[in-house]
Tab-separated table of C-alpha atoms and ligand atoms in Angstrom:
chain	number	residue	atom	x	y	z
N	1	UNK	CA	95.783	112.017	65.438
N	2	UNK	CA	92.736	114.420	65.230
N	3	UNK	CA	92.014	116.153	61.735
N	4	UNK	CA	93.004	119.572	63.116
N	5	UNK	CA	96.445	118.442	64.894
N	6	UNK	CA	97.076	116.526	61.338
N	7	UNK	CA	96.913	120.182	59.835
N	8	UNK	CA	98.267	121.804	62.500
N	9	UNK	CA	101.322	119.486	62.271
N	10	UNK	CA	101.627	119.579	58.151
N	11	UNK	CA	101.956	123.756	58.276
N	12	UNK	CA	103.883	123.424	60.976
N	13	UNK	CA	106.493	121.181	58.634
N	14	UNK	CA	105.255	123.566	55.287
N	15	UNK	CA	105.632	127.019	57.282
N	16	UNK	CA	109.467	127.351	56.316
N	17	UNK	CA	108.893	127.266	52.627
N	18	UNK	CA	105.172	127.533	52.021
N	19	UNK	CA	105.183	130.664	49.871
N	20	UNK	CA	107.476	129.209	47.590
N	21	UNK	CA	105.774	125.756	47.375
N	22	UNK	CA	102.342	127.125	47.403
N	23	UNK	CA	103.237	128.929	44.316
N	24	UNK	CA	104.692	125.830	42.336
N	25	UNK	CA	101.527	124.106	43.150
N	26	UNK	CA	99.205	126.406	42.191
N	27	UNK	CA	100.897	127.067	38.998
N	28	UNK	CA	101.647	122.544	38.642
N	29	UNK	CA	97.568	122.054	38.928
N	30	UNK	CA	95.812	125.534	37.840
N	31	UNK	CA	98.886	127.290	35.833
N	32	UNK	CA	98.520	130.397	38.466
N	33	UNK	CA	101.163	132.376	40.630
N	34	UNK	CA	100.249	132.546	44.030
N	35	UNK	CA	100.903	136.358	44.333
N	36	UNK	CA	98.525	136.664	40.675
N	37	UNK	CA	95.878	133.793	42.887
N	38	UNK	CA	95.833	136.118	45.591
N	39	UNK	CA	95.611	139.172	43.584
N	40	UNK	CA	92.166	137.765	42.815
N	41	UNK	CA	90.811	137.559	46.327
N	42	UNK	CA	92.153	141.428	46.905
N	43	UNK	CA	90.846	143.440	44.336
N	44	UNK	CA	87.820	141.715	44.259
N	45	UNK	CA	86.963	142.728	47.917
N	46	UNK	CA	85.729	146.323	47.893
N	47	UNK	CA	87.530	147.487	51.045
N	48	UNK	CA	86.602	151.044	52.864
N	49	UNK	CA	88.347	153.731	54.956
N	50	UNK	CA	88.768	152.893	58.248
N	51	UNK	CA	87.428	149.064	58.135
N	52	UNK	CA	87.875	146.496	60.332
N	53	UNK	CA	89.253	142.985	58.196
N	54	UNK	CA	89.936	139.765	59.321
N	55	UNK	CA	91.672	137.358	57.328
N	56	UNK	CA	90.776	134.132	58.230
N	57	UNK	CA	94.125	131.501	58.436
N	58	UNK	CA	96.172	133.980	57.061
N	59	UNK	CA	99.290	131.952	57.313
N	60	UNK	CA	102.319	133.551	56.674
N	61	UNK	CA	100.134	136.725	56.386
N	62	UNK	CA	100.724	137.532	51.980
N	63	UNK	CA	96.324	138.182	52.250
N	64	UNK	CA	97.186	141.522	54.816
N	65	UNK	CA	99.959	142.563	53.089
N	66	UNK	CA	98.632	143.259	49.878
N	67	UNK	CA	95.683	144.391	51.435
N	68	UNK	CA	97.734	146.812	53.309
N	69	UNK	CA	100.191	147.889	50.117
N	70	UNK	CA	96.568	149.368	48.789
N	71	UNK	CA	97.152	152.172	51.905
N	72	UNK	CA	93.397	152.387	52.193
N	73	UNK	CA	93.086	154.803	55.343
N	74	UNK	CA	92.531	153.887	58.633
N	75	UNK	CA	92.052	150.322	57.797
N	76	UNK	CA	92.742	147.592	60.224
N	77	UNK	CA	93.556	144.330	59.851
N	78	UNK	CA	93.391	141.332	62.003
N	79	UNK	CA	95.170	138.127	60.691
N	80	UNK	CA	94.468	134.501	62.388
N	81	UNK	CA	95.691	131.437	61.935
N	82	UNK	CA	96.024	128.346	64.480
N	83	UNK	CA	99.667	127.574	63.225
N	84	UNK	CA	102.163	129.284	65.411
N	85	UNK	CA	105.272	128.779	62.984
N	86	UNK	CA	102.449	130.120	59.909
N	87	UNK	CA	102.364	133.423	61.883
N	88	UNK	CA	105.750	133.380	62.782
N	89	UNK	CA	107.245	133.567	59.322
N	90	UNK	CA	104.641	136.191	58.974
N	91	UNK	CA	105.597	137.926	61.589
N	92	UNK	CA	109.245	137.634	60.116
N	93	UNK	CA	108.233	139.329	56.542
N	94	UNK	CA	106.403	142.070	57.918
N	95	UNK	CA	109.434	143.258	60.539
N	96	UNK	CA	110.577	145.772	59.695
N	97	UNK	CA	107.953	147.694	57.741
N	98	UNK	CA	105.770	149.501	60.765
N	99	UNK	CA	103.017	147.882	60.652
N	100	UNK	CA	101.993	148.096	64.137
N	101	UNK	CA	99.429	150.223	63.418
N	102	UNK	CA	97.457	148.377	60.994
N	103	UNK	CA	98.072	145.037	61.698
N	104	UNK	CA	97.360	142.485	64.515
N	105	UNK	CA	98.114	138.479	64.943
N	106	UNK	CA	95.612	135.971	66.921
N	107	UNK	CA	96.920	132.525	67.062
N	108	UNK	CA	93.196	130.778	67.430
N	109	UNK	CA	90.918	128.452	65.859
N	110	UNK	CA	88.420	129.938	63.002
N	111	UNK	CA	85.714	127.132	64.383
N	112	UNK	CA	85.677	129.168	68.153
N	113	UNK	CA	87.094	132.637	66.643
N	114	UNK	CA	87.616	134.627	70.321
N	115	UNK	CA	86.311	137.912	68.766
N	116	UNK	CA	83.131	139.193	69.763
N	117	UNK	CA	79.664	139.454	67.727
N	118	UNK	CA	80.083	142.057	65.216
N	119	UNK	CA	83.619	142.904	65.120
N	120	UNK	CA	84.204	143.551	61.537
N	121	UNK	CA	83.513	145.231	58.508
N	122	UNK	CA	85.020	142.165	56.038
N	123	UNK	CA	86.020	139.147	56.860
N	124	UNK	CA	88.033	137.505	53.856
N	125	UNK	CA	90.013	134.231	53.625
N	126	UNK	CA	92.436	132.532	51.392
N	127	UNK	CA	93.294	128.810	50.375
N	128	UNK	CA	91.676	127.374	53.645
N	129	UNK	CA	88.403	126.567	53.611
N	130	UNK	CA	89.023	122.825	52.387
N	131	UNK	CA	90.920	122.193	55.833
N	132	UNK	CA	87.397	123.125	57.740
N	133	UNK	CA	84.132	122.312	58.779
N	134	UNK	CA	82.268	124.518	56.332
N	135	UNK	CA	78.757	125.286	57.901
N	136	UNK	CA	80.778	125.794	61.233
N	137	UNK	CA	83.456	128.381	59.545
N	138	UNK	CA	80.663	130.496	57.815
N	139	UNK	CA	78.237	130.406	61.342
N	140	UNK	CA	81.613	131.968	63.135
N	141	UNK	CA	82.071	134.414	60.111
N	142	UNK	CA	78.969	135.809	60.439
N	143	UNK	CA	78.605	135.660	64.058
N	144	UNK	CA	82.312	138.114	63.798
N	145	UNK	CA	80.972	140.364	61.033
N	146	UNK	CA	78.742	143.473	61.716
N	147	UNK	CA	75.499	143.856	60.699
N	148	UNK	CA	75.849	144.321	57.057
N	149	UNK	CA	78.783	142.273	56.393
N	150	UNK	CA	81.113	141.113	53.503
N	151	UNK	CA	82.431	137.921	53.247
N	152	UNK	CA	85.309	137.274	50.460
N	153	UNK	CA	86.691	133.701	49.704
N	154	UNK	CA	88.933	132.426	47.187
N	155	UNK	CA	89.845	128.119	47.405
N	156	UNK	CA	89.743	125.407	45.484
N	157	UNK	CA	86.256	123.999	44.112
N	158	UNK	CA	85.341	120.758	43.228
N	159	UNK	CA	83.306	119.132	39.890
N	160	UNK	CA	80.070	116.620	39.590
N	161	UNK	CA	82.648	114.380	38.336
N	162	UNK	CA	85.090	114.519	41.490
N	163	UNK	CA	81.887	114.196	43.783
N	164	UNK	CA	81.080	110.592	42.447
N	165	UNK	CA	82.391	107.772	45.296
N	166	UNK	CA	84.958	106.121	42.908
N	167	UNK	CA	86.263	109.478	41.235
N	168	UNK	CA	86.606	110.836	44.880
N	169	UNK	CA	88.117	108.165	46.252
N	170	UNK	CA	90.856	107.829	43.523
N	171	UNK	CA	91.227	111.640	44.066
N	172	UNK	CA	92.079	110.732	47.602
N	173	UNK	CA	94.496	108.093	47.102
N	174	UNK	CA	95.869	110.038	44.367
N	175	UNK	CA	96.503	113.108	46.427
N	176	UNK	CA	97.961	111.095	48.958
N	177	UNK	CA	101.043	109.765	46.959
N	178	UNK	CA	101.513	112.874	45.512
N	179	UNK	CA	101.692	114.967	48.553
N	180	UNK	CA	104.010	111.992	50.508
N	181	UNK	CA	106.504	111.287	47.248
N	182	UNK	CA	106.666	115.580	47.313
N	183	UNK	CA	105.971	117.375	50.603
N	184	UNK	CA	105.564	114.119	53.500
N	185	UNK	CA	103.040	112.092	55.313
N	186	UNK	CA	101.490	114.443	57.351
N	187	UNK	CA	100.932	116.944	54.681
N	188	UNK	CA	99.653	113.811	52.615
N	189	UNK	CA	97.136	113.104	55.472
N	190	UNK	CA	95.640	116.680	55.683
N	191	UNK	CA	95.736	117.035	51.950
N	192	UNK	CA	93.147	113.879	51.329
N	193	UNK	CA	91.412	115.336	54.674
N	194	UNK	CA	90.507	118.386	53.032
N	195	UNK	CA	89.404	116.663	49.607
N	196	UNK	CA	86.136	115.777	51.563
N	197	UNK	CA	85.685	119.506	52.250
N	198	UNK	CA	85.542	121.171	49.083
N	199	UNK	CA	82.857	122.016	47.413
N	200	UNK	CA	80.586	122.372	43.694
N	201	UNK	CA	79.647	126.449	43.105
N	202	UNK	CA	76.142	125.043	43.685
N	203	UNK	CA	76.954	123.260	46.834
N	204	UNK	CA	78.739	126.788	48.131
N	205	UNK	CA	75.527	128.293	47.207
N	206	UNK	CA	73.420	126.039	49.326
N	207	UNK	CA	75.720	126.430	52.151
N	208	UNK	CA	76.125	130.166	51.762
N	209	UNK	CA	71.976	130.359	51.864
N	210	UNK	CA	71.918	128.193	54.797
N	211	UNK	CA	74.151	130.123	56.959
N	212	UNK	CA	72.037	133.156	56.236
N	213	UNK	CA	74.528	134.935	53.485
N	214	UNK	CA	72.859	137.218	50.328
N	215	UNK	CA	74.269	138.509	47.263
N	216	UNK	CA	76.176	135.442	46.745
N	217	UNK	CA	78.621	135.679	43.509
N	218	UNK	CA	80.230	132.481	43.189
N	219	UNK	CA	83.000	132.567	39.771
N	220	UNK	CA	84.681	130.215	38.409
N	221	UNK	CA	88.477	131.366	38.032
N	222	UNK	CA	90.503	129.558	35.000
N	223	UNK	CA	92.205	126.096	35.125
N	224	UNK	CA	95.066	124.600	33.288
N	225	UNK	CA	93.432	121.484	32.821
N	226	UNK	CA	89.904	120.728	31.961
N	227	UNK	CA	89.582	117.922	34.427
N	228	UNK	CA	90.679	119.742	37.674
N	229	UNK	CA	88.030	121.591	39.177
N	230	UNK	CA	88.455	125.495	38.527
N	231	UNK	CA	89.458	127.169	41.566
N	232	UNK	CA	86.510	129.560	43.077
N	233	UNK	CA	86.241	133.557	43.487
N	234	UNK	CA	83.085	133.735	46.435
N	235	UNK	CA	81.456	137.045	47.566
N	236	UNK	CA	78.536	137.650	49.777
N	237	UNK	CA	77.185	139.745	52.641
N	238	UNK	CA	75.137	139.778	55.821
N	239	UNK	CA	72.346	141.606	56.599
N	240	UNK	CA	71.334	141.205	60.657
N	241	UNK	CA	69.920	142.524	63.323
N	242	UNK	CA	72.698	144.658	65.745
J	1	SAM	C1	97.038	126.793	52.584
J	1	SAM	S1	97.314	127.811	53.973
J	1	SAM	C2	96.585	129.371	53.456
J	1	SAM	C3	97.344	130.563	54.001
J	1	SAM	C4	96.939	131.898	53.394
J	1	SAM	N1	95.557	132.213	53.685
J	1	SAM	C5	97.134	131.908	51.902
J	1	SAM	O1	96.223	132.374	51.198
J	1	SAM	O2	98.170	131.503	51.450
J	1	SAM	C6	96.099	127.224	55.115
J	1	SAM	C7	96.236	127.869	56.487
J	1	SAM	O3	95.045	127.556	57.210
J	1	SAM	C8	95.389	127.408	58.581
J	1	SAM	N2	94.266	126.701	59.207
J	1	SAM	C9	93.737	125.508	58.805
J	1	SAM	N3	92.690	125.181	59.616
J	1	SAM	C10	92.554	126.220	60.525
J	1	SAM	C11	91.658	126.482	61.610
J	1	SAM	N4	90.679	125.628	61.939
J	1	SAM	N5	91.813	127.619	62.308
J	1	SAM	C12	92.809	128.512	61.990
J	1	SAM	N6	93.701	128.315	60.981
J	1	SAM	C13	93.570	127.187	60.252
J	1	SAM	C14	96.707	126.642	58.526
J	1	SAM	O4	97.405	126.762	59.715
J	1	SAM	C15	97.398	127.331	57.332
J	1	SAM	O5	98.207	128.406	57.760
């Protein structure tokens, strides 16, 4: 089974009670709440009247919500994710509150995001990037954002320590039994998948300088335990041509 169809399949399995889940774990390996995690991502991303956001695999859509909760004027946002049931339990959470407006679903890929050049105004994303081919998410970011751009990330980071072959590995098998003895196999599979993918602050920085990004902030948010990488706060923008 391909990489993406292994992910595809494991939040297809997790969509029913990801929220709940996704909040034990965060608080089991960095002692956060998801809501307080993602609290992080929104008030660090200055957002304007009458922007354009997309939120990059949004899920079951918590990123737009509290985005939207803020009742910044005129402010649109566009939440995509290539798990159907993801944005269907999204979908399920937001009926109801007349969002119509303000919010829109595209059930795509973020590696071919079917939005033209220059779309928006932010483009932020949550808890994802470790399931993705990095320099090809942040060329399809920028290709979506307009010309002076902001990109907000929050994810998990990775250490000097986990990066050495042994440490990595054991990470890997590690991760494995832990996500089959608690969630199942597939989630097991996409979970050591996306240990490859994360990265050090300094290896964001690289890649973030690479795909053309300045003003890079790159923070370190707080752990529980000293030997599990701190999760990462990342800002930047875009400056290009129309
Ligand atoms: C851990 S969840 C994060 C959801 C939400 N952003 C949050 O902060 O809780 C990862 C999401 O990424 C989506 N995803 C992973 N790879 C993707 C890709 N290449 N294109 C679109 N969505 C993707 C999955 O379907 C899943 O909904």
């Amino acid at each position: 089974m391909k990489e993406k169809q292994v992910v595809q399949e494991a939040f297809t399995e997790f969509s029913s009670h990801y929220e709940e889940t996704v909040n034990s774990e965060l608080n089991t390996f960095w002692g956060w709440s998801y809501q307080s995690f993602v609290d992080q991502l929104v008030n660090r991303t200055e957002i304007l009247e009458n922007q354009k956001i997309l939120d990059i695999a949004t899920g079951t859509l918590v990123i737009p919500r509290k985005i939207l909760k803020k009742k910044i004027p005129g402010v649109h946002i566009t939440g995509l994710d290539f798990t159907e049931s993801m944005l269907r339990q999204g979908k399920k959470k937001i009926s109801g509150l007349d969002l119509t407006n303000s919010i829109s679903l595209t059930c795509a890929d973020a590696m071919a995001i079917p939005f033209e050049k220059g779309t928006f105004d932010v483009v932020v994303m949550g808890l994802a990037s470790h399931h993705m081919d990095i320099p090809l998410m942040l060329s399809e970011m920028r290709r979506v954002l307009k010309p002076v751009g902001l990109l907000s990330i929050i994810d998990a980071g990775t250490s000097p320590l986990w990066e050495l072959a042994v440490v990595k590995f054991l990470m890997r098998v590690s991760a494995f039994f832990y996500f089959a003895i608690k969630e199942n196999f597939t989630r097991a599979l996409a979970e050591v998948g996306a240990i490859t993918n994360l990265r050090t602050p300094e290896g964001w920085q690289m890649e973030l300088e690479s795909a053309g990004f300045l003003d890079i902030e790159i923070i370190q948010l707080s752990s529980k335990y000293r030997w599990i990488p701190a999760p990462l706060s990342i800002k930047c923008k875009i400056y290009q041509e129309e």
